[in-house]
Each structure stands twice: as C-alpha cells, then as structure tokens.
mmCIF file of C-alpha atoms and ligand atoms in Angstrom:
data_model
loop_
_atom_site.group_PDB
_atom_site.id
_atom_site.type_symbol
_atom_site.label_atom_id
_atom_site.label_comp_id
_atom_site.label_asym_id
_atom_site.label_seq_id
_atom_site.Cartn_x
_atom_site.Cartn_y
_atom_site.Cartn_z
ATOM 1 C CA MET A 1 102.291 100.909 125.830
ATOM 2 C CA ILE A 2 102.132 104.389 124.295
ATOM 3 C CA ARG A 3 99.328 106.362 125.972
ATOM 4 C CA GLU A 4 99.775 109.806 124.475
ATOM 5 C CA ALA A 5 100.493 111.093 120.977
ATOM 6 C CA VAL A 6 100.425 114.328 119.016
ATOM 7 C CA ALA A 7 99.495 114.407 115.347
ATOM 8 C CA ILE A 8 99.456 117.130 112.718
ATOM 9 C CA ALA A 9 97.116 117.181 109.727
ATOM 10 C CA HIS A 10 96.334 119.717 107.034
ATOM 11 C CA PRO A 11 92.972 120.564 105.516
ATOM 12 C CA ASN A 12 92.313 119.699 101.909
ATOM 13 C CA VAL A 13 90.325 121.322 99.174
ATOM 14 C CA ALA A 14 88.382 119.116 96.802
ATOM 15 C CA LEU A 15 88.937 119.930 93.129
ATOM 16 C CA SER A 16 86.170 117.509 92.168
ATOM 17 C CA LYS A 17 83.685 117.708 95.031
ATOM 18 C CA TYR A 18 81.887 115.099 97.040
ATOM 19 C CA TRP A 19 78.329 116.073 98.039
ATOM 20 C CA GLY A 20 75.856 113.425 99.162
ATOM 21 C CA LYS A 21 76.270 110.118 100.966
ATOM 22 C CA ARG A 22 75.455 106.585 99.915
ATOM 23 C CA ASP A 23 72.657 104.885 101.770
ATOM 24 C CA VAL A 24 75.027 102.381 103.424
ATOM 25 C CA PRO A 25 76.642 102.336 106.870
ATOM 26 C CA GLY A 26 80.097 103.857 107.371
ATOM 27 C CA ASN A 27 79.790 107.433 106.067
ATOM 28 C CA VAL A 28 80.461 106.606 102.422
ATOM 29 C CA PRO A 29 80.339 109.294 99.698
ATOM 30 C CA ALA A 30 77.846 109.075 96.835
ATOM 31 C CA VAL A 31 80.333 110.408 94.267
ATOM 32 C CA PRO A 32 84.122 110.170 93.843
ATOM 33 C CA SER A 33 86.257 113.200 94.662
ATOM 34 C CA LEU A 34 89.792 114.408 94.160
ATOM 35 C CA SER A 35 91.458 116.824 96.545
ATOM 36 C CA VAL A 36 94.729 118.525 97.205
ATOM 37 C CA THR A 37 96.047 118.545 100.756
ATOM 38 C CA LEU A 38 96.999 122.063 101.780
ATOM 39 C CA GLY A 39 100.292 122.873 103.426
ATOM 40 C CA GLY A 40 100.221 126.264 105.155
ATOM 41 C CA LEU A 41 97.177 125.568 107.373
ATOM 42 C CA ARG A 42 97.260 122.957 110.080
ATOM 43 C CA THR A 43 95.495 121.199 112.939
ATOM 44 C CA ARG A 44 97.576 119.891 115.840
ATOM 45 C CA THR A 45 95.920 117.362 118.145
ATOM 46 C CA ARG A 46 97.126 115.686 121.338
ATOM 47 C CA VAL A 47 95.339 112.576 122.587
ATOM 48 C CA ARG A 48 95.944 110.824 125.885
ATOM 49 C CA TRP A 49 94.093 107.618 126.780
ATOM 50 C CA SER A 50 93.698 107.101 130.535
ATOM 51 C CA ASP A 51 93.579 103.672 132.158
ATOM 52 C CA ASP A 52 90.461 104.562 134.111
ATOM 53 C CA PRO A 53 87.160 103.934 132.284
ATOM 54 C CA ARG A 54 85.270 105.874 134.993
ATOM 55 C CA GLU A 55 86.896 109.194 134.077
ATOM 56 C CA PRO A 56 84.951 111.380 131.617
ATOM 57 C CA ASP A 57 86.409 112.285 128.235
ATOM 58 C CA ARG A 58 87.829 115.793 128.115
ATOM 59 C CA LEU A 59 87.992 117.947 124.996
ATOM 60 C CA MET A 60 89.670 121.325 124.430
ATOM 61 C CA LEU A 61 89.276 123.039 121.055
ATOM 62 C CA ASN A 62 91.410 126.118 120.415
ATOM 63 C CA GLY A 63 91.965 126.568 124.170
ATOM 64 C CA ARG A 64 88.266 126.278 125.096
ATOM 65 C CA ALA A 65 86.671 123.301 126.879
ATOM 66 C CA LEU A 66 83.861 121.780 124.790
ATOM 67 C CA ASP A 67 81.130 119.813 126.580
ATOM 68 C CA ARG A 68 79.002 117.046 125.076
ATOM 69 C CA THR A 69 76.442 119.557 123.849
ATOM 70 C CA ASP A 70 78.873 121.704 121.847
ATOM 71 C CA GLY A 71 81.298 118.943 120.910
ATOM 72 C CA GLY A 72 78.762 116.126 120.463
ATOM 73 C CA ARG A 73 80.081 114.978 117.108
ATOM 74 C CA ILE A 74 83.647 114.706 118.425
ATOM 75 C CA TYR A 75 82.584 112.926 121.637
ATOM 76 C CA ALA A 76 80.565 110.462 119.551
ATOM 77 C CA PHE A 77 83.650 109.881 117.410
ATOM 78 C CA LEU A 78 85.733 109.198 120.544
ATOM 79 C CA ASP A 79 83.170 106.522 121.537
ATOM 80 C CA PHE A 80 83.520 105.061 118.033
ATOM 81 C CA LEU A 81 87.346 105.064 118.246
ATOM 82 C CA ARG A 82 87.247 103.416 121.682
ATOM 83 C CA ARG A 83 85.209 100.548 120.216
ATOM 84 C CA LYS A 84 87.383 100.200 117.107
ATOM 85 C CA LEU A 85 90.697 100.464 118.953
ATOM 86 C CA ASP A 86 89.594 98.327 121.859
ATOM 87 C CA VAL A 87 90.458 101.001 124.404
ATOM 88 C CA ARG A 88 88.591 101.196 127.708
ATOM 89 C CA GLY A 89 89.858 104.410 129.293
ATOM 90 C CA ALA A 90 88.806 108.024 128.837
ATOM 91 C CA ALA A 91 90.333 110.302 126.219
ATOM 92 C CA ASP A 92 91.934 113.636 127.006
ATOM 93 C CA VAL A 93 92.043 115.625 123.758
ATOM 94 C CA GLU A 94 93.484 119.045 122.989
ATOM 95 C CA THR A 95 93.189 120.295 119.447
ATOM 96 C CA ASP A 96 94.150 123.604 117.825
ATOM 97 C CA ASN A 97 93.647 124.993 114.331
ATOM 98 C CA ASP A 98 95.714 127.872 112.991
ATOM 99 C CA PHE A 99 92.747 128.892 110.745
ATOM 100 C CA PRO A 100 88.996 129.503 111.355
ATOM 101 C CA THR A 101 87.149 126.469 112.718
ATOM 102 C CA ALA A 102 83.836 125.151 111.270
ATOM 103 C CA SER A 103 83.529 127.854 108.636
ATOM 104 C CA GLY A 104 83.917 125.948 105.395
ATOM 105 C CA LEU A 105 87.708 125.927 105.629
ATOM 106 C CA ALA A 106 87.752 122.153 106.059
ATOM 107 C CA SER A 107 88.637 122.171 109.749
ATOM 108 C CA SER A 108 86.648 118.943 110.087
ATOM 109 C CA ALA A 109 88.926 117.260 107.525
ATOM 110 C CA SER A 110 92.205 118.121 109.242
ATOM 111 C CA GLY A 111 90.562 117.820 112.680
ATOM 112 C CA PHE A 112 89.278 114.271 112.272
ATOM 113 C CA ALA A 113 92.463 113.189 110.438
ATOM 114 C CA ALA A 114 94.725 114.466 113.238
ATOM 115 C CA LEU A 115 92.433 113.121 115.967
ATOM 116 C CA THR A 116 92.247 109.668 114.373
ATOM 117 C CA LEU A 117 95.991 109.372 113.849
ATOM 118 C CA ALA A 118 96.882 110.639 117.350
ATOM 119 C CA ALA A 119 94.254 108.374 118.977
ATOM 120 C CA MET A 120 95.455 105.306 117.046
ATOM 121 C CA HIS A 121 99.120 105.965 117.765
ATOM 122 C CA ALA A 122 98.419 106.647 121.451
ATOM 123 C CA ALA A 123 96.472 103.370 121.654
ATOM 124 C CA GLY A 124 99.406 101.466 120.157
ATOM 125 C CA ALA A 125 97.230 100.500 117.190
ATOM 126 C CA GLY A 126 98.706 100.053 113.722
ATOM 127 C CA THR A 127 98.655 103.311 111.795
ATOM 128 C CA SER A 128 98.820 102.109 108.191
ATOM 129 C CA TRP A 129 97.241 104.889 106.152
ATOM 130 C CA PRO A 130 94.353 102.872 104.652
ATOM 131 C CA ARG A 131 93.162 102.084 108.187
ATOM 132 C CA VAL A 132 93.700 105.652 109.451
ATOM 133 C CA ALA A 133 91.793 106.996 106.421
ATOM 134 C CA ASP A 134 88.998 104.445 106.863
ATOM 135 C CA LEU A 135 88.433 105.427 110.511
ATOM 136 C CA ALA A 136 88.898 109.177 109.883
ATOM 137 C CA ARG A 137 86.198 109.035 107.156
ATOM 138 C CA GLN A 138 83.656 108.025 109.768
ATOM 139 C CA GLY A 139 84.264 111.348 111.539
ATOM 140 C CA SER A 140 84.046 113.363 108.341
ATOM 141 C CA VAL A 141 84.208 112.029 104.778
ATOM 142 C CA SER A 142 86.769 114.598 103.629
ATOM 143 C CA ALA A 143 89.028 113.686 106.599
ATOM 144 C CA ALA A 144 89.960 110.456 104.800
ATOM 145 C CA ARG A 145 91.652 112.618 102.138
ATOM 146 C CA SER A 146 93.639 114.687 104.674
ATOM 147 C CA VAL A 147 95.365 111.526 105.897
ATOM 148 C CA LEU A 148 97.354 111.578 102.652
ATOM 149 C CA GLY A 149 99.474 114.283 101.045
ATOM 150 C CA GLY A 150 99.502 115.711 97.535
ATOM 151 C CA PHE A 151 96.543 114.911 95.263
ATOM 152 C CA VAL A 152 94.205 112.335 96.790
ATOM 153 C CA GLU A 153 91.259 110.419 95.342
ATOM 154 C CA LEU A 154 88.344 109.147 97.406
ATOM 155 C CA ASP A 155 86.169 106.551 95.678
ATOM 156 C CA VAL A 156 82.538 105.570 96.201
ATOM 157 C CA ALA A 157 83.604 102.606 98.324
ATOM 158 C CA GLY A 158 85.029 105.190 100.736
ATOM 159 C CA ALA A 159 88.685 104.312 100.071
ATOM 160 C CA ALA A 160 91.226 107.131 99.832
ATOM 161 C CA ARG A 161 94.361 106.675 97.748
ATOM 162 C CA PRO A 162 97.279 108.841 96.670
ATOM 163 C CA PHE A 163 96.600 109.992 93.113
ATOM 164 C CA ALA A 164 99.613 112.200 92.362
ATOM 165 C CA ALA A 165 102.500 113.745 94.259
ATOM 166 C CA ALA A 166 102.271 117.333 95.533
ATOM 167 C CA ASP A 167 104.584 118.563 92.745
ATOM 168 C CA ARG A 168 102.457 117.063 89.926
ATOM 169 C CA LEU A 169 100.788 120.410 89.271
ATOM 170 C CA PRO A 170 102.427 123.696 90.349
ATOM 171 C CA LEU A 171 99.539 125.296 92.204
ATOM 172 C CA VAL A 172 98.778 128.019 94.719
ATOM 173 C CA VAL A 173 95.459 128.051 96.583
ATOM 174 C CA LEU A 174 94.451 131.510 97.814
ATOM 175 C CA VAL A 175 91.795 131.117 100.480
ATOM 176 C CA CYS A 176 89.806 134.371 100.434
ATOM 177 C CA VAL A 177 88.112 134.590 103.822
ATOM 178 C CA THR A 178 84.756 136.373 103.397
ATOM 179 C CA ALA A 179 83.264 135.975 106.898
ATOM 180 C CA GLU A 180 84.261 135.010 110.430
ATOM 181 C CA GLY A 181 82.427 132.548 112.629
ATOM 182 C CA PRO A 182 80.826 129.175 112.031
ATOM 183 C CA LYS A 183 78.747 128.456 108.949
ATOM 184 C CA SER A 184 74.972 128.386 109.209
ATOM 185 C CA ILE A 185 74.454 124.766 108.198
ATOM 186 C CA GLY A 186 76.825 121.834 108.559
ATOM 187 C CA SER A 187 77.790 119.899 105.460
ATOM 188 C CA THR A 188 76.053 116.655 106.514
ATOM 189 C CA ASP A 189 72.729 118.474 106.937
ATOM 190 C CA GLY A 190 73.350 120.539 103.798
ATOM 191 C CA MET A 191 73.870 117.492 101.603
ATOM 192 C CA ARG A 192 70.961 115.598 103.153
ATOM 193 C CA ILE A 193 68.592 118.501 102.452
ATOM 194 C CA THR A 194 69.998 118.760 98.904
ATOM 195 C CA MET A 195 69.372 115.078 98.215
ATOM 196 C CA ASP A 196 65.897 115.179 99.786
ATOM 197 C CA ARG A 197 64.619 118.393 98.238
ATOM 198 C CA SER A 198 66.713 119.643 95.328
ATOM 199 C CA PRO A 199 65.236 119.262 91.847
ATOM 200 C CA TYR A 200 68.886 118.966 90.739
ATOM 201 C CA GLY A 201 70.072 116.355 93.269
ATOM 202 C CA ARG A 202 69.956 113.567 90.695
ATOM 203 C CA ALA A 203 71.603 115.770 88.066
ATOM 204 C CA TRP A 204 74.482 116.379 90.485
ATOM 205 C CA LEU A 205 74.903 112.652 91.179
ATOM 206 C CA GLU A 206 75.076 111.979 87.427
ATOM 207 C CA THR A 207 77.379 114.890 86.572
ATOM 208 C CA ALA A 208 79.907 114.689 89.420
ATOM 209 C CA PRO A 209 81.571 111.383 88.381
ATOM 210 C CA ARG A 210 82.031 112.672 84.808
ATOM 211 C CA ILE A 211 83.644 115.914 86.010
ATOM 212 C CA HIS A 212 85.812 113.862 88.373
ATOM 213 C CA ALA A 213 87.048 111.522 85.632
ATOM 214 C CA ALA A 214 87.884 114.402 83.279
ATOM 215 C CA LEU A 215 89.654 116.280 86.076
ATOM 216 C CA CYS A 216 91.773 113.225 86.903
ATOM 217 C CA ASP A 217 92.795 113.060 83.215
ATOM 218 C CA GLY A 218 93.666 116.767 83.261
ATOM 219 C CA LEU A 219 95.827 116.274 86.324
ATOM 220 C CA VAL A 220 97.655 113.321 84.780
ATOM 221 C CA ALA A 221 98.325 115.533 81.748
ATOM 222 C CA GLY A 222 99.562 118.341 84.039
ATOM 223 C CA ASP A 223 97.048 120.676 82.362
ATOM 224 C CA PHE A 224 96.420 123.515 84.839
ATOM 225 C CA ALA A 225 93.697 125.239 82.809
ATOM 226 C CA ARG A 226 91.756 122.004 82.317
ATOM 227 C CA VAL A 227 91.980 121.110 86.018
ATOM 228 C CA GLY A 228 90.962 124.654 86.985
ATOM 229 C CA GLU A 229 87.958 124.763 84.624
ATOM 230 C CA LEU A 230 86.707 121.410 85.848
ATOM 231 C CA ALA A 231 87.275 122.289 89.513
ATOM 232 C CA GLU A 232 85.196 125.440 89.077
ATOM 233 C CA ALA A 233 82.530 123.471 87.181
ATOM 234 C CA SER A 234 82.376 120.908 90.006
ATOM 235 C CA ALA A 235 81.933 123.593 92.674
ATOM 236 C CA MET A 236 79.277 125.459 90.651
ATOM 237 C CA ALA A 237 77.293 122.253 89.997
ATOM 238 C CA MET A 238 77.463 121.274 93.668
ATOM 239 C CA HIS A 239 76.327 124.696 94.887
ATOM 240 C CA ALA A 240 73.633 124.971 92.217
ATOM 241 C CA SER A 241 72.109 121.701 93.411
ATOM 242 C CA ALA A 242 72.286 122.882 97.042
ATOM 243 C CA ILE A 243 70.928 126.381 96.365
ATOM 244 C CA ALA A 244 67.931 124.853 94.556
ATOM 245 C CA ALA A 245 67.084 123.135 97.859
ATOM 246 C CA GLY A 246 67.445 126.385 99.823
ATOM 247 C CA VAL A 247 70.941 125.528 101.090
ATOM 248 C CA THR A 248 72.966 128.656 100.393
ATOM 249 C CA TYR A 249 76.489 128.953 101.770
ATOM 250 C CA TRP A 250 77.373 132.075 99.774
ATOM 251 C CA ASN A 251 77.288 135.680 100.907
ATOM 252 C CA GLY A 252 77.558 138.829 98.794
ATOM 253 C CA VAL A 253 81.347 138.821 98.960
ATOM 254 C CA THR A 254 81.403 135.240 97.633
ATOM 255 C CA VAL A 255 79.625 136.467 94.494
ATOM 256 C CA GLU A 256 81.959 139.483 94.133
ATOM 257 C CA ALA A 257 84.981 137.198 94.490
ATOM 258 C CA LEU A 258 83.661 134.807 91.825
ATOM 259 C CA ALA A 259 83.177 137.745 89.444
ATOM 260 C CA ALA A 260 86.760 138.908 90.108
ATOM 261 C CA VAL A 261 88.143 135.461 89.271
ATOM 262 C CA ARG A 262 86.201 135.449 85.991
ATOM 263 C CA ALA A 263 87.462 138.961 85.201
ATOM 264 C CA LEU A 264 91.024 137.762 85.792
ATOM 265 C CA ARG A 265 90.481 135.049 83.199
ATOM 266 C CA THR A 266 88.996 137.487 80.724
ATOM 267 C CA GLY A 267 92.148 139.547 81.214
ATOM 268 C CA GLY A 268 94.307 136.549 80.368
ATOM 269 C CA THR A 269 95.284 135.263 83.838
ATOM 270 C CA PRO A 270 94.370 131.616 84.380
ATOM 271 C CA ALA A 271 92.654 131.634 87.785
ATOM 272 C CA TYR A 272 89.743 129.434 88.884
ATOM 273 C CA ALA A 273 87.455 129.388 91.889
ATOM 274 C CA THR A 274 86.215 126.638 94.137
ATOM 275 C CA ILE A 275 83.899 126.911 97.147
ATOM 276 C CA ASP A 276 83.168 124.373 99.893
ATOM 277 C CA ALA A 277 80.303 124.334 102.400
ATOM 278 C CA GLY A 278 80.938 127.913 103.464
ATOM 279 C CA PRO A 279 81.188 131.423 102.019
ATOM 280 C CA HIS A 280 84.940 131.539 101.315
ATOM 281 C CA VAL A 281 86.336 131.466 97.800
ATOM 282 C CA LYS A 282 89.446 129.419 97.170
ATOM 283 C CA VAL A 283 91.269 130.639 94.099
ATOM 284 C CA LEU A 284 93.464 128.224 92.172
ATOM 285 C CA ALA A 285 96.368 129.959 90.445
ATOM 286 C CA GLN A 286 99.773 129.148 89.050
ATOM 287 C CA PRO A 287 102.740 130.204 91.220
ATOM 288 C CA GLN A 288 103.909 132.860 88.723
ATOM 289 C CA ASP A 289 100.478 134.565 88.865
ATOM 290 C CA ALA A 290 99.905 134.235 92.614
ATOM 291 C CA ALA A 291 100.985 137.773 93.595
ATOM 292 C CA ARG A 292 98.820 139.431 90.934
ATOM 293 C CA VAL A 293 95.792 137.271 91.723
ATOM 294 C CA ARG A 294 96.259 137.956 95.415
ATOM 295 C CA GLY A 295 96.360 141.712 94.785
ATOM 296 C CA VAL A 296 93.072 141.575 92.858
ATOM 297 C CA MET A 297 91.309 139.447 95.480
ATOM 298 C CA GLU A 298 92.605 141.550 98.397
ATOM 299 C CA ALA A 299 91.122 144.682 96.838
ATOM 300 C CA ILE A 300 87.559 143.275 97.006
ATOM 301 C CA PRO A 301 85.654 144.987 99.844
ATOM 302 C CA GLY A 302 84.649 142.298 102.341
ATOM 303 C CA VAL A 303 87.559 139.945 101.689
ATOM 304 C CA ARG A 304 88.927 139.938 105.227
ATOM 305 C CA ARG A 305 92.187 138.214 104.597
ATOM 306 C CA ILE A 306 93.844 135.749 102.289
ATOM 307 C CA ILE A 307 95.534 132.566 103.389
ATOM 308 C CA GLU A 308 98.020 131.224 100.891
ATOM 309 C CA ALA A 309 98.363 127.462 100.707
ATOM 310 C CA HIS A 310 100.260 125.012 98.515
ATOM 311 C CA PRO A 311 100.003 121.277 97.945
ATOM 312 C CA GLY A 312 101.287 119.728 101.158
ATOM 313 C CA GLU A 313 101.917 116.598 103.174
ATOM 314 C CA GLY A 314 99.579 114.087 104.747
ATOM 315 C CA ALA A 315 98.918 113.579 108.449
ATOM 316 C CA ARG A 316 101.837 112.591 110.666
ATOM 317 C CA VAL A 317 102.678 111.857 114.262
ATOM 318 C CA GLU A 318 104.661 114.669 115.824
ATOM 319 C CA GLY A 319 105.676 113.078 119.080
ATOM 320 C CA ALA A 320 104.771 110.193 121.340
ATOM 321 C CA THR A 321 105.600 109.442 124.983
HETATM 322 O O1 PMV B 401 83.828 116.253 104.958
HETATM 323 P P1 PMV B 401 82.385 116.569 105.016
HETATM 324 O O2 PMV B 401 81.569 115.322 105.078
HETATM 325 O O3 PMV B 401 82.068 117.545 106.104
HETATM 326 O O4 PMV B 401 81.923 117.299 103.634
HETATM 327 C C1 PMV B 401 82.709 118.183 102.891
HETATM 328 C C2 PMV B 401 82.046 118.507 101.610
HETATM 329 C C3 PMV B 401 82.737 119.533 100.738
HETATM 330 O O5 PMV B 401 83.808 120.158 101.391
HETATM 331 C C4 PMV B 401 81.744 120.613 100.350
HETATM 332 C C5 PMV B 401 83.218 118.906 99.429
HETATM 333 C C6 PMV B 401 84.435 118.026 99.543
HETATM 334 O O6 PMV B 401 84.554 117.101 98.726
HETATM 335 O O7 PMV B 401 85.295 118.288 100.413
#
C-alpha cells in the first residue's frame, strides 16, 4: 500500500466571488462562484501515514513546526480525512508555499487541495476529482476549485466542475502585494460576521448569483471586458457587504491600487481589479497589456511586489513511494 505522496496545487482567484455559507453541514457555499486556477504560484505538500495510531500527527508549514494551537484547523482536517479515508495511523505532513501564507492570497485553497490529494493518494484511496474536490471543500470552500485547472465553477450544492479550459480567455493576473503577514480576520469569521450583522448581507446573496450567471456568459463569449467588469463588480459588492459589518480587509494601498486600475481604464487600457479576504489587489489584464499595467501598479508607493500568474493546471500528484 502507498503510504507517502507529494501533491502540488495552485491557488485560484474567484472572478465571481463566494462569500457566505449555507446553513447545512459540509461547508457549502451560499452563492455560486467561478474562479481561475493560477499557474505561477504553488503549494507543495508531502503526506505520510504511519501504521501506528499512538504516534501524534506532525505538521510543518514553510519549514516551521505548527502545534495544535497554531495549526488547529489543519489538525482538525487531518482528523476528518482519517475518518473519511478509513486510516488509523498518524499523519506526517510537510507543506510549503512559494507565496505569502494566510494573507488573502488563497493559500488555504491550494493548501487544502494539495493536502487532500496527497493524503488520499498516500492512503491508497481513489483520487477521482469530484471526490478530491468534495473532501478539499471541507477544509476550505475555495480549495474545491483548486483541485481543477482552468476556469472552475462551484455551485451551491458544493460541487466543483471544470467550466472552461485555461486558454478560453487570454488573461494575466497581476497580484499586487500590499502588505506582509497574516490577515486580521479569517474568511470564515469574516463571512459569518457579514451575514450576521451587515445591512447588505441579503443584498449580496441576491446579487451574487446574477453577477455569476452574467460572468459565465461573458466567459463563454470570450469577452474579456465583460468578464473583467463583472469580476470587479463581484469583488466590490462582496467587500461592500463586509465593510458595512465592520469587516475591512483593505488598507490604504488597496484603495490607491483600485484608483490606478480605474485610471488605466480611463486611459483606454482594459484592466480590472479583484480583491479576496485580504488587502492585495489582483489586476486582470490581457497579455498584450500586462507589461504596461505592471509598470503602473509597481509605481504605486506601498505595492511591495507583483506576482504574475496565468490560468494554470489543477492539483496533481508529484511522486509516490
Ligand atoms: O475558501 P474560503 O472559505 O477561505 O473563502 C474564500 C473567500 C474568497 O476568497 C473571498 C472568495 C472566493 O470565492 O474565493
């Protein structure tokens, strides 16, 4: 039986966002979303299942040991995987990201996707993608989308499916990093507070599916400007609902970066912004404009660096022994 496996997964950025969970078991989103999996950033995770149930689980993240206090969510997920995969032994996990962890750069998406796939492969379990995505979603909803490559839809039943191939829309995503370090509030807490307290929580739940449907149509039509406009509208509506509940992920540089993207459009360059549960601005541009857009974003004081990503592949097993 295979006991050890290494898997690679990439983060994804949602063009139409999910924000809010349904009141059912299994970590199911309240609204549909559509993402693009990002090549150019990656998580690599090694999982080894021991035969000895008395050993403790062991977890290393970016070269640092994480105990149950700091890595509680991941340890809880390992307990969940043990039950689902019918494994008795302890897990030895090493995981590395080549981009900032827990800062709104979707490290939980690639992290839980890579962990799920490596754990399943190491356990000798079937790794058909619907099952990998279904289990990964219970670690982090967006992780279900990172299991697949290209453009991926996640519906309100929690099922991820490939929507379009990576080359459907020529696209560059410029991740403008505006801060280092972890974000102040995790996405699960952020969306719970939004739904409990925001005067615009219901408005978001009504608007998001409409934006999603129109964005899917724009993608099918290969219409970059339409997809970009709707992606920006989705992010603004999501953040507006959160900000109204006191959940603010933005910093001053986020606002400057948004203004720069709008100025680019006024000047005739189609560029659009999206923002996840963190302060970074992800600029969507066409490949022929990428260098110019990058130059403008780099010149903003407080933009620390720019990571360039393109539509990429889904999660895969790198090696197994
Ligand atoms: O994957 P989660 O449950 O941590 O939430 C991610 C939520 C957003 O990134 C803000 C939006 C999305 O659809 O990815």
